[in-house]
PDB file of C-alpha atoms in Angstrom:
ATOM      1  CA  UNK I1110       0.000   0.000   0.000  1.00 47.00           C
ATOM      2  CA  UNK I1111       1.280   3.436  -0.945  1.00 44.00           C
ATOM      3  CA  UNK I1112      -0.278   6.441   0.755  1.00 42.00           C
ATOM      4  CA  UNK I1113      -0.064  10.159   1.380  1.00 42.00           C
ATOM      5  CA  UNK I1114      -2.269  12.591   3.244  1.00 43.00           C
ATOM      6  CA  UNK I1115      -5.360  12.148   1.090  1.00 65.00           C
ATOM      7  CA  UNK I1116      -4.968   9.140  -1.190  1.00 78.00           C
ATOM      8  CA  UNK I1117      -4.352   5.397  -1.062  1.00 85.00           C
ATOM      9  CA  UNK I1118      -3.097   2.948  -3.640  1.00 89.00           C
ATOM     10  CA  UNK I1119      -3.772  -0.781  -3.262  1.00 91.00           C
ATOM     11  CA  UNK I1120      -2.481  -3.624  -5.413  1.00 93.00           C
ATOM     12  CA  UNK I1121      -4.590  -6.768  -5.205  1.00 92.00           C
ATOM     13  CA  UNK I1122      -2.299  -9.701  -4.464  1.00 89.00           C
ATOM     14  CA  UNK I1123      -4.931 -12.421  -4.542  1.00 85.00           C
ATOM     15  CA  UNK I1124      -8.639 -12.392  -5.343  1.00 83.00           C
ATOM     16  CA  UNK I1125     -11.017 -13.595  -2.632  1.00 82.00           C
ATOM     17  CA  UNK I1126     -14.340 -13.263  -4.418  1.00 84.00           C
ATOM     18  CA  UNK I1127     -15.526 -10.286  -2.376  1.00 86.00           C
ATOM     19  CA  UNK I1128     -17.125  -7.183  -3.839  1.00 89.00           C
ATOM     20  CA  UNK I1129     -14.956  -4.107  -4.264  1.00 93.00           C
ATOM     21  CA  UNK I1130     -16.482  -2.199  -1.341  1.00 90.00           C
ATOM     22  CA  UNK I1131     -16.012  -5.159   1.024  1.00 86.00           C
ATOM     23  CA  UNK I1132     -12.444  -5.724  -0.198  1.00 89.00           C
ATOM     24  CA  UNK I1133     -11.423  -2.100   0.380  1.00 89.00           C
ATOM     25  CA  UNK I1134     -13.103  -1.953   3.804  1.00 83.00           C
ATOM     26  CA  UNK I1135     -11.197  -5.080   4.833  1.00 81.00           C
ATOM     27  CA  UNK I1136      -7.881  -3.692   3.591  1.00 84.00           C
ATOM     28  CA  UNK I1137      -8.363  -0.201   5.041  1.00 82.00           C
ATOM     29  CA  UNK I1138     -10.034  -0.602   8.465  1.00 72.00           C
ATOM     30  CA  UNK I1139     -10.386   3.166   8.887  1.00 72.00           C
ATOM     31  CA  UNK I1140     -12.876   3.177   5.993  1.00 79.00           C
ATOM     32  CA  UNK I1141     -16.253   1.614   6.713  1.00 76.00           C
ATOM     33  CA  UNK I1142     -18.065  -0.206   3.932  1.00 80.00           C
ATOM     34  CA  UNK I1143     -20.648   2.599   3.896  1.00 80.00           C
ATOM     35  CA  UNK I1144     -17.863   5.153   3.510  1.00 83.00           C
ATOM     36  CA  UNK I1145     -16.324   3.162   0.640  1.00 88.00           C
ATOM     37  CA  UNK I1146     -19.702   2.957  -1.086  1.00 87.00           C
ATOM     38  CA  UNK I1147     -20.006   6.742  -0.910  1.00 85.00           C
ATOM     39  CA  UNK I1148     -16.515   7.203  -2.335  1.00 90.00           C
ATOM     40  CA  UNK I1149     -17.470   4.889  -5.205  1.00 91.00           C
ATOM     41  CA  UNK I1150     -20.631   6.899  -5.848  1.00 88.00           C
ATOM     42  CA  UNK I1151     -18.578  10.104  -5.849  1.00 87.00           C
ATOM     43  CA  UNK I1152     -16.136   8.662  -8.384  1.00 90.00           C
ATOM     44  CA  UNK I1153     -13.217   8.796  -5.966  1.00 91.00           C
ATOM     45  CA  UNK I1154     -12.203   5.175  -6.459  1.00 93.00           C
ATOM     46  CA  UNK I1155     -10.576   3.902  -9.665  1.00 94.00           C
ATOM     47  CA  UNK I1156      -9.569   0.380 -10.618  1.00 94.00           C
ATOM     48  CA  UNK I1157      -6.748   0.253 -13.169  1.00 94.00           C
ATOM     49  CA  UNK I1158      -7.405   3.912 -13.900  1.00 92.00           C
ATOM     50  CA  UNK I1159     -11.132   3.594 -14.622  1.00 92.00           C
ATOM     51  CA  UNK I1160     -14.296   3.961 -12.515  1.00 92.00           C
ATOM     52  CA  UNK I1161     -15.528   0.470 -11.585  1.00 92.00           C
ATOM     53  CA  UNK I1162     -19.042  -0.841 -11.230  1.00 88.00           C
ATOM     54  CA  UNK I1163     -20.185  -1.225  -7.643  1.00 81.00           C
ATOM     55  CA  UNK I1164     -20.608  -4.953  -8.199  1.00 87.00           C
ATOM     56  CA  UNK I1165     -17.001  -5.376  -9.395  1.00 94.00           C
ATOM     57  CA  UNK I1166     -14.956  -8.102  -7.705  1.00 93.00           C
ATOM     58  CA  UNK I1167     -11.186  -7.391  -7.651  1.00 93.00           C
ATOM     59  CA  UNK I1168      -8.779  -9.847  -9.228  1.00 93.00           C
ATOM     60  CA  UNK I1169      -5.062 -10.347  -8.687  1.00 91.00           C
ATOM     61  CA  UNK I1170      -3.006  -7.531 -10.175  1.00 92.00           C
ATOM     62  CA  UNK I1171      -5.721  -4.878 -10.000  1.00 94.00           C
ATOM     63  CA  UNK I1172      -4.495  -1.454  -8.884  1.00 94.00           C
ATOM     64  CA  UNK I1173      -7.061   0.416  -6.788  1.00 94.00           C
ATOM     65  CA  UNK I1174      -6.652   4.172  -6.318  1.00 92.00           C
ATOM     66  CA  UNK I1175      -8.672   5.821  -3.542  1.00 91.00           C
ATOM     67  CA  UNK I1176      -8.977   9.581  -3.214  1.00 88.00           C
ATOM     68  CA  UNK I1177     -10.127  10.591   0.262  1.00 81.00           C
ATOM     69  CA  UNK I1178     -11.503  14.138   0.443  1.00 77.00           C
ATOM     70  CA  UNK I1179     -10.987  16.322   3.503  1.00 66.00           C
ATOM     71  CA  UNK I1180     -13.588  15.937   6.218  1.00 57.00           C
ATOM     72  CA  UNK I1181     -16.556  18.200   5.627  1.00 54.00           C
ATOM     73  CA  UNK I1182     -17.554  20.320   8.610  1.00 48.00           C
ATOM     74  CA  UNK I1183     -21.121  20.902   7.361  1.00 46.00           C
ATOM     75  CA  UNK I1184     -23.642  20.257  10.094  1.00 58.00           C
ATOM     76  CA  UNK I1185     -20.920  19.502  12.632  1.00 70.00           C
ATOM     77  CA  UNK I1186     -20.743  22.616  14.754  1.00 80.00           C
ATOM     78  CA  UNK I1187     -18.314  22.242  17.691  1.00 86.00           C
ATOM     79  CA  UNK I1188     -20.014  21.968  21.074  1.00 89.00           C
ATOM     80  CA  UNK I1189     -18.516  22.822  24.444  1.00 92.00           C
ATOM     81  CA  UNK I1190     -19.139  19.446  26.075  1.00 92.00           C
ATOM     82  CA  UNK I1191     -16.774  18.524  28.937  1.00 93.00           C
ATOM     83  CA  UNK I1192     -14.244  15.804  28.117  1.00 94.00           C
ATOM     84  CA  UNK I1193     -12.166  13.644  30.433  1.00 96.00           C
ATOM     85  CA  UNK I1194      -8.936  13.508  28.436  1.00 96.00           C
ATOM     86  CA  UNK I1195      -6.575  10.914  29.874  1.00 97.00           C
ATOM     87  CA  UNK I1196      -3.758  11.568  27.386  1.00 97.00           C
ATOM     88  CA  UNK I1197      -3.096  13.862  24.451  1.00 95.00           C
ATOM     89  CA  UNK I1198      -0.257  14.631  22.053  1.00 95.00           C
ATOM     90  CA  UNK I1199       0.000  16.020  18.522  1.00 92.00           C
ATOM     91  CA  UNK I1200      -1.243  12.770  16.964  1.00 94.00           C
ATOM     92  CA  UNK I1201      -3.910  11.277  19.214  1.00 95.00           C
ATOM     93  CA  UNK I1202      -6.020  11.427  22.331  1.00 94.00           C
ATOM     94  CA  UNK I1203      -7.215   8.881  24.852  1.00 97.00           C
ATOM     95  CA  UNK I1204     -10.627   9.901  26.190  1.00 97.00           C
ATOM     96  CA  UNK I1205     -12.524   8.457  29.145  1.00 98.00           C
ATOM     97  CA  UNK I1206     -16.059   8.545  27.748  1.00 97.00           C
ATOM     98  CA  UNK I1207     -18.930   8.819  30.227  1.00 96.00           C
ATOM     99  CA  UNK I1208     -22.017   6.649  29.939  1.00 96.00           C
ATOM    100  CA  UNK I1209     -24.863   8.367  28.102  1.00 93.00           C
ATOM    101  CA  UNK I1210     -22.638  10.141  25.575  1.00 93.00           C
ATOM    102  CA  UNK I1211     -23.165   9.026  21.966  1.00 91.00           C
ATOM    103  CA  UNK I1212     -19.897   8.734  20.034  1.00 89.00           C
ATOM    104  CA  UNK I1213     -20.949  10.132  16.655  1.00 81.00           C
ATOM    105  CA  UNK I1214     -24.107  11.591  15.067  1.00 77.00           C
ATOM    106  CA  UNK I1215     -26.742   9.035  14.129  1.00 73.00           C
ATOM    107  CA  UNK I1216     -30.497   8.746  13.963  1.00 65.00           C
ATOM    108  CA  UNK I1217     -31.970  10.460  16.999  1.00 71.00           C
ATOM    109  CA  UNK I1218     -28.647  12.029  17.991  1.00 72.00           C
ATOM    110  CA  UNK I1219     -27.746  14.769  15.481  1.00 76.00           C
ATOM    111  CA  UNK I1220     -25.948  16.856  18.130  1.00 84.00           C
ATOM    112  CA  UNK I1221     -24.424  16.498  21.566  1.00 88.00           C
ATOM    113  CA  UNK I1222     -22.035  13.681  20.620  1.00 90.00           C
ATOM    114  CA  UNK I1223     -18.411  12.944  21.429  1.00 91.00           C
ATOM    115  CA  UNK I1224     -17.451  14.072  17.920  1.00 88.00           C
ATOM    116  CA  UNK I1225     -19.041  17.489  18.523  1.00 89.00           C
ATOM    117  CA  UNK I1226     -17.085  17.771  21.771  1.00 90.00           C
ATOM    118  CA  UNK I1227     -13.845  16.740  20.057  1.00 90.00           C
ATOM    119  CA  UNK I1228     -14.340  19.339  17.319  1.00 87.00           C
ATOM    120  CA  UNK I1229     -14.588  21.989  20.042  1.00 86.00           C
ATOM    121  CA  UNK I1230     -11.468  20.724  21.779  1.00 88.00           C
ATOM    122  CA  UNK I1231      -9.300  19.995  18.738  1.00 85.00           C
ATOM    123  CA  UNK I1232     -10.824  21.902  15.831  1.00 70.00           C
ATOM    124  CA  UNK I1233      -9.274  19.683  13.150  1.00 69.00           C
ATOM    125  CA  UNK I1234      -9.751  15.932  13.359  1.00 74.00           C
ATOM    126  CA  UNK I1235      -8.675  13.112  11.076  1.00 70.00           C
ATOM    127  CA  UNK I1236     -10.964  13.157   8.050  1.00 67.00           C
ATOM    128  CA  UNK I1237     -10.594   9.574   6.906  1.00 64.00           C
ATOM    129  CA  UNK I1238     -13.663   8.532   8.878  1.00 62.00           C
ATOM    130  CA  UNK I1239     -15.850  10.914   6.888  1.00 63.00           C
ATOM    131  CA  UNK I1240     -18.232  13.688   7.865  1.00 58.00           C
ATOM    132  CA  UNK I1241     -19.911  11.951  10.795  1.00 56.00           C
ATOM    133  CA  UNK I1242     -16.977  10.079  12.320  1.00 66.00           C
ATOM    134  CA  UNK I1243     -13.854  12.262  12.098  1.00 75.00           C
ATOM    135  CA  UNK I1244     -11.052  10.971  14.295  1.00 83.00           C
ATOM    136  CA  UNK I1245     -12.961   7.965  15.623  1.00 87.00           C
ATOM    137  CA  UNK I1246     -10.759   4.854  15.579  1.00 90.00           C
ATOM    138  CA  UNK I1247     -13.158   2.584  17.476  1.00 90.00           C
ATOM    139  CA  UNK I1248     -16.432   3.229  19.229  1.00 88.00           C
ATOM    140  CA  UNK I1249     -18.228   2.499  22.467  1.00 94.00           C
ATOM    141  CA  UNK I1250     -21.976   2.094  22.895  1.00 92.00           C
ATOM    142  CA  UNK I1251     -23.854   5.061  24.312  1.00 93.00           C
ATOM    143  CA  UNK I1252     -24.301   3.419  27.715  1.00 95.00           C
ATOM    144  CA  UNK I1253     -20.781   1.958  27.900  1.00 97.00           C
ATOM    145  CA  UNK I1254     -18.211   4.091  29.674  1.00 97.00           C
ATOM    146  CA  UNK I1255     -14.440   4.062  29.436  1.00 98.00           C
ATOM    147  CA  UNK I1256     -11.360   4.516  27.296  1.00 98.00           C
ATOM    148  CA  UNK I1257     -11.422   5.402  23.601  1.00 96.00           C
ATOM    149  CA  UNK I1258      -8.716   6.195  21.060  1.00 95.00           C
ATOM    150  CA  UNK I1259      -9.092   9.277  18.857  1.00 93.00           C
ATOM    151  CA  UNK I1260      -6.798  10.164  15.932  1.00 92.00           C
ATOM    152  CA  UNK I1261      -5.930  13.768  15.144  1.00 90.00           C
ATOM    153  CA  UNK I1262      -4.585  13.126  11.637  1.00 87.00           C
ATOM    154  CA  UNK I1263      -5.066  10.617   8.839  1.00 84.00           C
ATOM    155  CA  UNK I1264      -1.660   8.958   9.179  1.00 86.00           C
ATOM    156  CA  UNK I1265      -2.323   8.197  12.840  1.00 90.00           C
ATOM    157  CA  UNK I1266      -5.859   7.066  12.021  1.00 89.00           C
ATOM    158  CA  UNK I1267      -4.583   4.582   9.453  1.00 87.00           C
ATOM    159  CA  UNK I1268      -1.845   3.352  11.772  1.00 91.00           C
ATOM    160  CA  UNK I1269      -4.177   2.760  14.704  1.00 93.00           C
ATOM    161  CA  UNK I1270      -6.847   1.166  12.512  1.00 88.00           C
ATOM    162  CA  UNK I1271      -4.269  -1.194  11.033  1.00 88.00           C
ATOM    163  CA  UNK I1272      -3.083  -2.098  14.542  1.00 93.00           C
ATOM    164  CA  UNK I1273      -6.683  -2.854  15.524  1.00 90.00           C
ATOM    165  CA  UNK I1274      -7.082  -5.119  12.521  1.00 85.00           C
ATOM    166  CA  UNK I1275      -3.884  -7.001  13.427  1.00 89.00           C
ATOM    167  CA  UNK I1276      -5.073  -7.303  17.062  1.00 91.00           C
ATOM    168  CA  UNK I1277      -2.209  -5.177  18.324  1.00 95.00           C
ATOM    169  CA  UNK I1278      -4.506  -2.941  20.368  1.00 96.00           C
ATOM    170  CA  UNK I1279      -5.610  -4.559  23.634  1.00 96.00           C
ATOM    171  CA  UNK I1280      -9.025  -3.478  24.908  1.00 97.00           C
ATOM    172  CA  UNK I1281     -10.042  -4.790  28.310  1.00 98.00           C
ATOM    173  CA  UNK I1282     -13.463  -4.254  29.881  1.00 98.00           C
ATOM    174  CA  UNK I1283     -14.990  -4.806  33.287  1.00 98.00           C
ATOM    175  CA  UNK I1284     -18.543  -6.143  33.299  1.00 98.00           C
ATOM    176  CA  UNK I1285     -21.065  -7.556  35.726  1.00 98.00           C
ATOM    177  CA  UNK I1286     -23.040 -10.511  34.384  1.00 97.00           C
ATOM    178  CA  UNK I1287     -26.057 -12.310  35.824  1.00 96.00           C
ATOM    179  CA  UNK I1288     -25.523 -15.790  37.229  1.00 93.00           C
ATOM    180  CA  UNK I1289     -22.144 -17.503  37.367  1.00 95.00           C
ATOM    181  CA  UNK I1290     -19.712 -18.534  34.650  1.00 97.00           C
ATOM    182  CA  UNK I1291     -19.131 -22.274  34.419  1.00 96.00           C
ATOM    183  CA  UNK I1292     -15.392 -21.670  34.885  1.00 97.00           C
ATOM    184  CA  UNK I1293     -13.196 -18.873  36.190  1.00 97.00           C
ATOM    185  CA  UNK I1294     -11.724 -18.428  32.699  1.00 98.00           C
ATOM    186  CA  UNK I1295     -13.631 -18.927  29.440  1.00 98.00           C
ATOM    187  CA  UNK I1296     -12.623 -18.244  25.841  1.00 98.00           C
ATOM    188  CA  UNK I1297     -15.683 -17.540  23.711  1.00 98.00           C
ATOM    189  CA  UNK I1298     -15.270 -18.133  19.976  1.00 97.00           C
ATOM    190  CA  UNK I1299     -18.682 -17.557  18.396  1.00 97.00           C
ATOM    191  CA  UNK I1300     -19.458 -15.639  15.163  1.00 95.00           C
ATOM    192  CA  UNK I1301     -21.634 -12.537  15.426  1.00 95.00           C
ATOM    193  CA  UNK I1302     -24.035 -11.061  12.877  1.00 92.00           C
ATOM    194  CA  UNK I1303     -27.444  -9.420  12.666  1.00 89.00           C
ATOM    195  CA  UNK I1304     -30.198 -11.217  14.552  1.00 91.00           C
ATOM    196  CA  UNK I1305     -32.580 -12.988  12.190  1.00 87.00           C
ATOM    197  CA  UNK I1306     -35.731 -11.700  13.913  1.00 87.00           C
ATOM    198  CA  UNK I1307     -34.545  -8.153  14.673  1.00 86.00           C
ATOM    199  CA  UNK I1308     -32.008  -6.420  12.434  1.00 77.00           C
ATOM    200  CA  UNK I1309     -31.348  -3.818  15.129  1.00 82.00           C
ATOM    201  CA  UNK I1310     -29.846  -6.477  17.381  1.00 91.00           C
ATOM    202  CA  UNK I1311     -26.747  -8.618  17.032  1.00 94.00           C
ATOM    203  CA  UNK I1312     -26.596 -12.343  17.783  1.00 95.00           C
ATOM    204  CA  UNK I1313     -24.397 -15.413  17.543  1.00 97.00           C
ATOM    205  CA  UNK I1314     -25.202 -16.772  14.070  1.00 94.00           C
ATOM    206  CA  UNK I1315     -23.489 -19.484  11.984  1.00 93.00           C
ATOM    207  CA  UNK I1316     -22.671 -17.144   9.102  1.00 90.00           C
ATOM    208  CA  UNK I1317     -21.606 -14.201  11.272  1.00 91.00           C
ATOM    209  CA  UNK I1318     -18.194 -12.573  11.385  1.00 90.00           C
ATOM    210  CA  UNK I1319     -15.561 -14.272  13.577  1.00 93.00           C
ATOM    211  CA  UNK I1320     -15.713 -13.001  17.157  1.00 95.00           C
ATOM    212  CA  UNK I1321     -13.527 -13.995  20.096  1.00 97.00           C
ATOM    213  CA  UNK I1322     -13.696 -12.794  23.699  1.00 98.00           C
ATOM    214  CA  UNK I1323     -11.649 -13.921  26.711  1.00 98.00           C
ATOM    215  CA  UNK I1324     -13.528 -13.856  30.024  1.00 98.00           C
ATOM    216  CA  UNK I1325     -12.031 -14.032  33.514  1.00 98.00           C
ATOM    217  CA  UNK I1326     -14.052 -13.992  36.725  1.00 98.00           C
ATOM    218  CA  UNK I1327     -12.776 -11.280  39.081  1.00 98.00           C
ATOM    219  CA  UNK I1328     -15.398 -11.719  41.805  1.00 97.00           C
ATOM    220  CA  UNK I1329     -18.279 -14.084  42.515  1.00 97.00           C
ATOM    221  CA  UNK I1330     -21.326 -12.377  44.009  1.00 96.00           C
ATOM    222  CA  UNK I1331     -24.528 -14.101  45.205  1.00 95.00           C
ATOM    223  CA  UNK I1332     -26.311 -13.852  41.841  1.00 94.00           C
ATOM    224  CA  UNK I1333     -23.765 -12.298  39.486  1.00 96.00           C
ATOM    225  CA  UNK I1334     -20.081 -12.296  38.538  1.00 97.00           C
ATOM    226  CA  UNK I1335     -17.718  -9.370  38.103  1.00 98.00           C
ATOM    227  CA  UNK I1336     -15.835 -10.156  34.904  1.00 98.00           C
ATOM    228  CA  UNK I1337     -12.743  -8.973  33.074  1.00 98.00           C
ATOM    229  CA  UNK I1338     -13.370  -9.273  29.329  1.00 98.00           C
ATOM    230  CA  UNK I1339     -10.683  -8.867  26.688  1.00 98.00           C
ATOM    231  CA  UNK I1340     -11.587  -8.438  23.034  1.00 96.00           C
ATOM    232  CA  UNK I1341      -9.663 -10.413  20.440  1.00 94.00           C
ATOM    233  CA  UNK I1342     -11.961  -9.033  17.737  1.00 91.00           C
ATOM    234  CA  UNK I1343     -14.191  -5.963  17.765  1.00 88.00           C
ATOM    235  CA  UNK I1344     -17.701  -6.789  16.594  1.00 91.00           C
ATOM    236  CA  UNK I1345     -20.720  -4.636  17.404  1.00 91.00           C
ATOM    237  CA  UNK I1346     -21.966  -5.360  20.963  1.00 96.00           C
ATOM    238  CA  UNK I1347     -19.477  -8.249  21.134  1.00 97.00           C
ATOM    239  CA  UNK I1348     -19.112  -8.633  24.914  1.00 98.00           C
ATOM    240  CA  UNK I1349     -22.838  -8.128  25.497  1.00 97.00           C
ATOM    241  CA  UNK I1350     -23.779 -10.674  22.822  1.00 97.00           C
ATOM    242  CA  UNK I1351     -21.248 -13.284  23.945  1.00 98.00           C
ATOM    243  CA  UNK I1352     -22.277 -13.067  27.589  1.00 98.00           C
ATOM    244  CA  UNK I1353     -25.963 -13.277  26.657  1.00 96.00           C
ATOM    245  CA  UNK I1354     -25.128 -16.270  24.441  1.00 96.00           C
ATOM    246  CA  UNK I1355     -23.601 -17.999  27.479  1.00 97.00           C
ATOM    247  CA  UNK I1356     -26.787 -17.304  29.438  1.00 94.00           C
ATOM    248  CA  UNK I1357     -25.178 -14.575  31.546  1.00 96.00           C
ATOM    249  CA  UNK I1358     -26.245 -11.202  30.111  1.00 96.00           C
ATOM    250  CA  UNK I1359     -24.666  -7.988  31.330  1.00 97.00           C
ATOM    251  CA  UNK I1360     -26.401  -6.558  34.372  1.00 97.00           C
ATOM    252  CA  UNK I1361     -28.566  -3.628  33.301  1.00 95.00           C
ATOM    253  CA  UNK I1362     -28.481  -4.511  29.594  1.00 96.00           C
ATOM    254  CA  UNK I1363     -31.908  -3.482  28.331  1.00 93.00           C
ATOM    255  CA  UNK I1364     -31.307  -5.031  24.883  1.00 93.00           C
ATOM    256  CA  UNK I1365     -29.804  -8.455  25.565  1.00 95.00           C
ATOM    257  CA  UNK I1366     -30.927  -9.145  29.125  1.00 90.00           C
ATOM    258  CA  UNK I1367     -33.994  -7.107  30.104  1.00 84.00           C
ATOM    259  CA  UNK I1368     -35.657  -9.980  31.959  1.00 79.00           C
ATOM    260  CA  UNK I1369     -32.551 -11.696  33.317  1.00 74.00           C
ATOM    261  CA  UNK I1370     -33.553 -11.434  36.977  1.00 74.00           C
ATOM    262  CA  UNK I1371     -36.743 -13.437  36.364  1.00 67.00           C
ATOM    263  CA  UNK I1372     -34.710 -16.618  36.337  1.00 64.00           C
ATOM    264  CA  UNK I1373     -33.060 -15.867  39.669  1.00 71.00           C
ATOM    265  CA  UNK I1374     -35.015 -17.279  42.566  1.00 72.00           C
ATOM    266  CA  UNK I1375     -34.566 -18.602  46.060  1.00 79.00           C
ATOM    267  CA  UNK I1376     -32.299 -16.876  48.531  1.00 83.00           C
ATOM    268  CA  UNK I1377     -30.595 -14.735  45.857  1.00 88.00           C
ATOM    269  CA  UNK I1378     -33.772 -13.252  44.422  1.00 89.00           C
ATOM    270  CA  UNK I1379     -33.858 -10.251  46.730  1.00 91.00           C
ATOM    271  CA  UNK I1380     -30.140  -9.623  46.289  1.00 94.00           C
ATOM    272  CA  UNK I1381     -30.487  -9.688  42.500  1.00 94.00           C
ATOM    273  CA  UNK I1382     -33.392  -7.264  42.532  1.00 93.00           C
ATOM    274  CA  UNK I1383     -31.403  -4.871  44.733  1.00 95.00           C
ATOM    275  CA  UNK I1384     -28.360  -5.040  42.436  1.00 96.00           C
ATOM    276  CA  UNK I1385     -30.617  -4.344  39.453  1.00 94.00           C
ATOM    277  CA  UNK I1386     -31.999  -1.323  41.293  1.00 94.00           C
ATOM    278  CA  UNK I1387     -28.511  -0.038  42.084  1.00 96.00           C
ATOM    279  CA  UNK I1388     -27.153  -0.379  38.526  1.00 95.00           C
ATOM    280  CA  UNK I1389     -28.433   2.629  36.530  1.00 88.00           C
ATOM    281  CA  UNK I1390     -27.337   1.325  33.122  1.00 94.00           C
ATOM    282  CA  UNK I1391     -25.516  -1.608  31.562  1.00 96.00           C
ATOM    283  CA  UNK I1392     -22.589  -2.589  33.781  1.00 98.00           C
ATOM    284  CA  UNK I1393     -19.880  -2.421  31.107  1.00 98.00           C
ATOM    285  CA  UNK I1394     -16.758  -0.251  31.285  1.00 98.00           C
ATOM    286  CA  UNK I1395     -13.708  -0.036  28.995  1.00 98.00           C
ATOM    287  CA  UNK I1396     -11.111  -0.215  31.764  1.00 98.00           C
ATOM    288  CA  UNK I1397      -7.769  -0.701  29.996  1.00 98.00           C
ATOM    289  CA  UNK I1398      -6.202   0.273  26.697  1.00 98.00           C
ATOM    290  CA  UNK I1399      -2.792  -0.944  25.477  1.00 98.00           C
ATOM    291  CA  UNK I1400      -1.240  -0.022  22.117  1.00 97.00           C
ATOM    292  CA  UNK I1401       1.949   1.059  20.384  1.00 97.00           C
ATOM    293  CA  UNK I1402       2.090   4.720  19.406  1.00 97.00           C
ATOM    294  CA  UNK I1403       2.044   4.734  15.571  1.00 94.00           C
ATOM    295  CA  UNK I1404       4.491   7.652  15.370  1.00 95.00           C
ATOM    296  CA  UNK I1405       6.916   7.206  18.260  1.00 95.00           C
ATOM    297  CA  UNK I1406       6.761   3.424  18.664  1.00 96.00           C
ATOM    298  CA  UNK I1407       6.281   3.908  22.401  1.00 97.00           C
ATOM    299  CA  UNK I1408       4.244   1.367  24.362  1.00 97.00           C
ATOM    300  CA  UNK I1409       1.142   3.128  25.687  1.00 98.00           C
ATOM    301  CA  UNK I1410      -0.922   1.772  28.587  1.00 98.00           C
ATOM    302  CA  UNK I1411      -3.922   3.411  30.213  1.00 98.00           C
ATOM    303  CA  UNK I1412      -6.405   2.432  32.897  1.00 98.00           C
ATOM    304  CA  UNK I1413      -9.699   3.996  33.947  1.00 98.00           C
ATOM    305  CA  UNK I1414     -11.352   2.921  37.224  1.00 97.00           C
ATOM    306  CA  UNK I1415     -15.047   2.154  37.356  1.00 98.00           C
ATOM    307  CA  UNK I1416     -17.055   5.402  37.274  1.00 97.00           C
ATOM    308  CA  UNK I1417     -18.947   6.341  40.458  1.00 96.00           C
ATOM    309  CA  UNK I1418     -22.269   4.731  39.447  1.00 96.00           C
ATOM    310  CA  UNK I1419     -20.789   1.301  38.765  1.00 98.00           C
ATOM    311  CA  UNK I1420     -18.195   1.554  41.527  1.00 98.00           C
ATOM    312  CA  UNK I1421     -20.927   2.132  44.117  1.00 97.00           C
ATOM    313  CA  UNK I1422     -22.875  -0.905  42.877  1.00 98.00           C
ATOM    314  CA  UNK I1423     -19.748  -3.071  42.914  1.00 98.00           C
ATOM    315  CA  UNK I1424     -18.838  -1.917  46.430  1.00 98.00           C
ATOM    316  CA  UNK I1425     -22.320  -2.861  47.648  1.00 98.00           C
ATOM    317  CA  UNK I1426     -22.093  -6.245  45.900  1.00 97.00           C
ATOM    318  CA  UNK I1427     -18.706  -6.935  47.493  1.00 97.00           C
ATOM    319  CA  UNK I1428     -19.939  -5.934  50.932  1.00 96.00           C
ATOM    320  CA  UNK I1429     -22.929  -8.292  50.749  1.00 95.00           C
ATOM    321  CA  UNK I1430     -21.022 -11.277  49.358  1.00 89.00           C
ATOM    322  CA  UNK I1431     -19.159 -14.079  51.105  1.00 71.00           C
ATOM    323  CA  UNK I1432     -16.079 -15.810  49.797  1.00 48.00           C
ATOM    324  CA  UNK I1433     -16.632 -18.686  47.374  1.00 44.00           C
TER     325      UNK I1433
END
């Protein structure tokens, strides 16, 4: 791959049968398939010097040229929203995102997002992600708190996205899940895709994309476990879907475990209901982030403790639990 500030050049080494948009999205993680489709529509992608059809499937030897325009500020007015910036230099930021803050504009959230706050703080973000997602290397759900990487320029964005693809960025979460894992340590390897009966949800499906999560029990409470979860891949809702698939949905998860406490009876029923009352949202927090700085080569490691809402619930759970 040859690249400069606003263009990419790919040479196809071997054909895999995928459509052009899927091929490019797989080769350039910073570009979503939707973004690639828009670039194709705008005539900013050429194959062997000519505009391709959207249905084209690359073959070995093809040369793909991608022209990435600068990010467009239209409709993205900076907003003075407080940010908890854990680290910042000329290339990137590490932000501790609070629960309730949407990462980028989407349906129902045209303003008040992390991107709007970043535009106020930085003014000029990496444009490779497009109009709605400038600088965003990876995302967190609205109700998930914790550490996020943000790129200030395209070179850093590409470097971090490539590191994510090669699994060189470690993302570790803390979660509370209903019930008890069968073992203290579990590796979940189960493909994730859109749920058959509800396209707004994700699920473990045979033809889904590969998804792997490592789970380690940190504490055993009367009717729930405190879990350390490390992502090996980064699918949408991955930890939430994998835990629900195991029968242990995340505490407070209104999408994948809204009725989880109904199956908890006996002496732990009251405890479970009280924990549910004390957890104001899904108990999922991006606690650790490890990566190599794409410019300096320095090893970067960051940790963010549980925010006050989850910390208070965990403290109560610890205080009402007995060993074993």
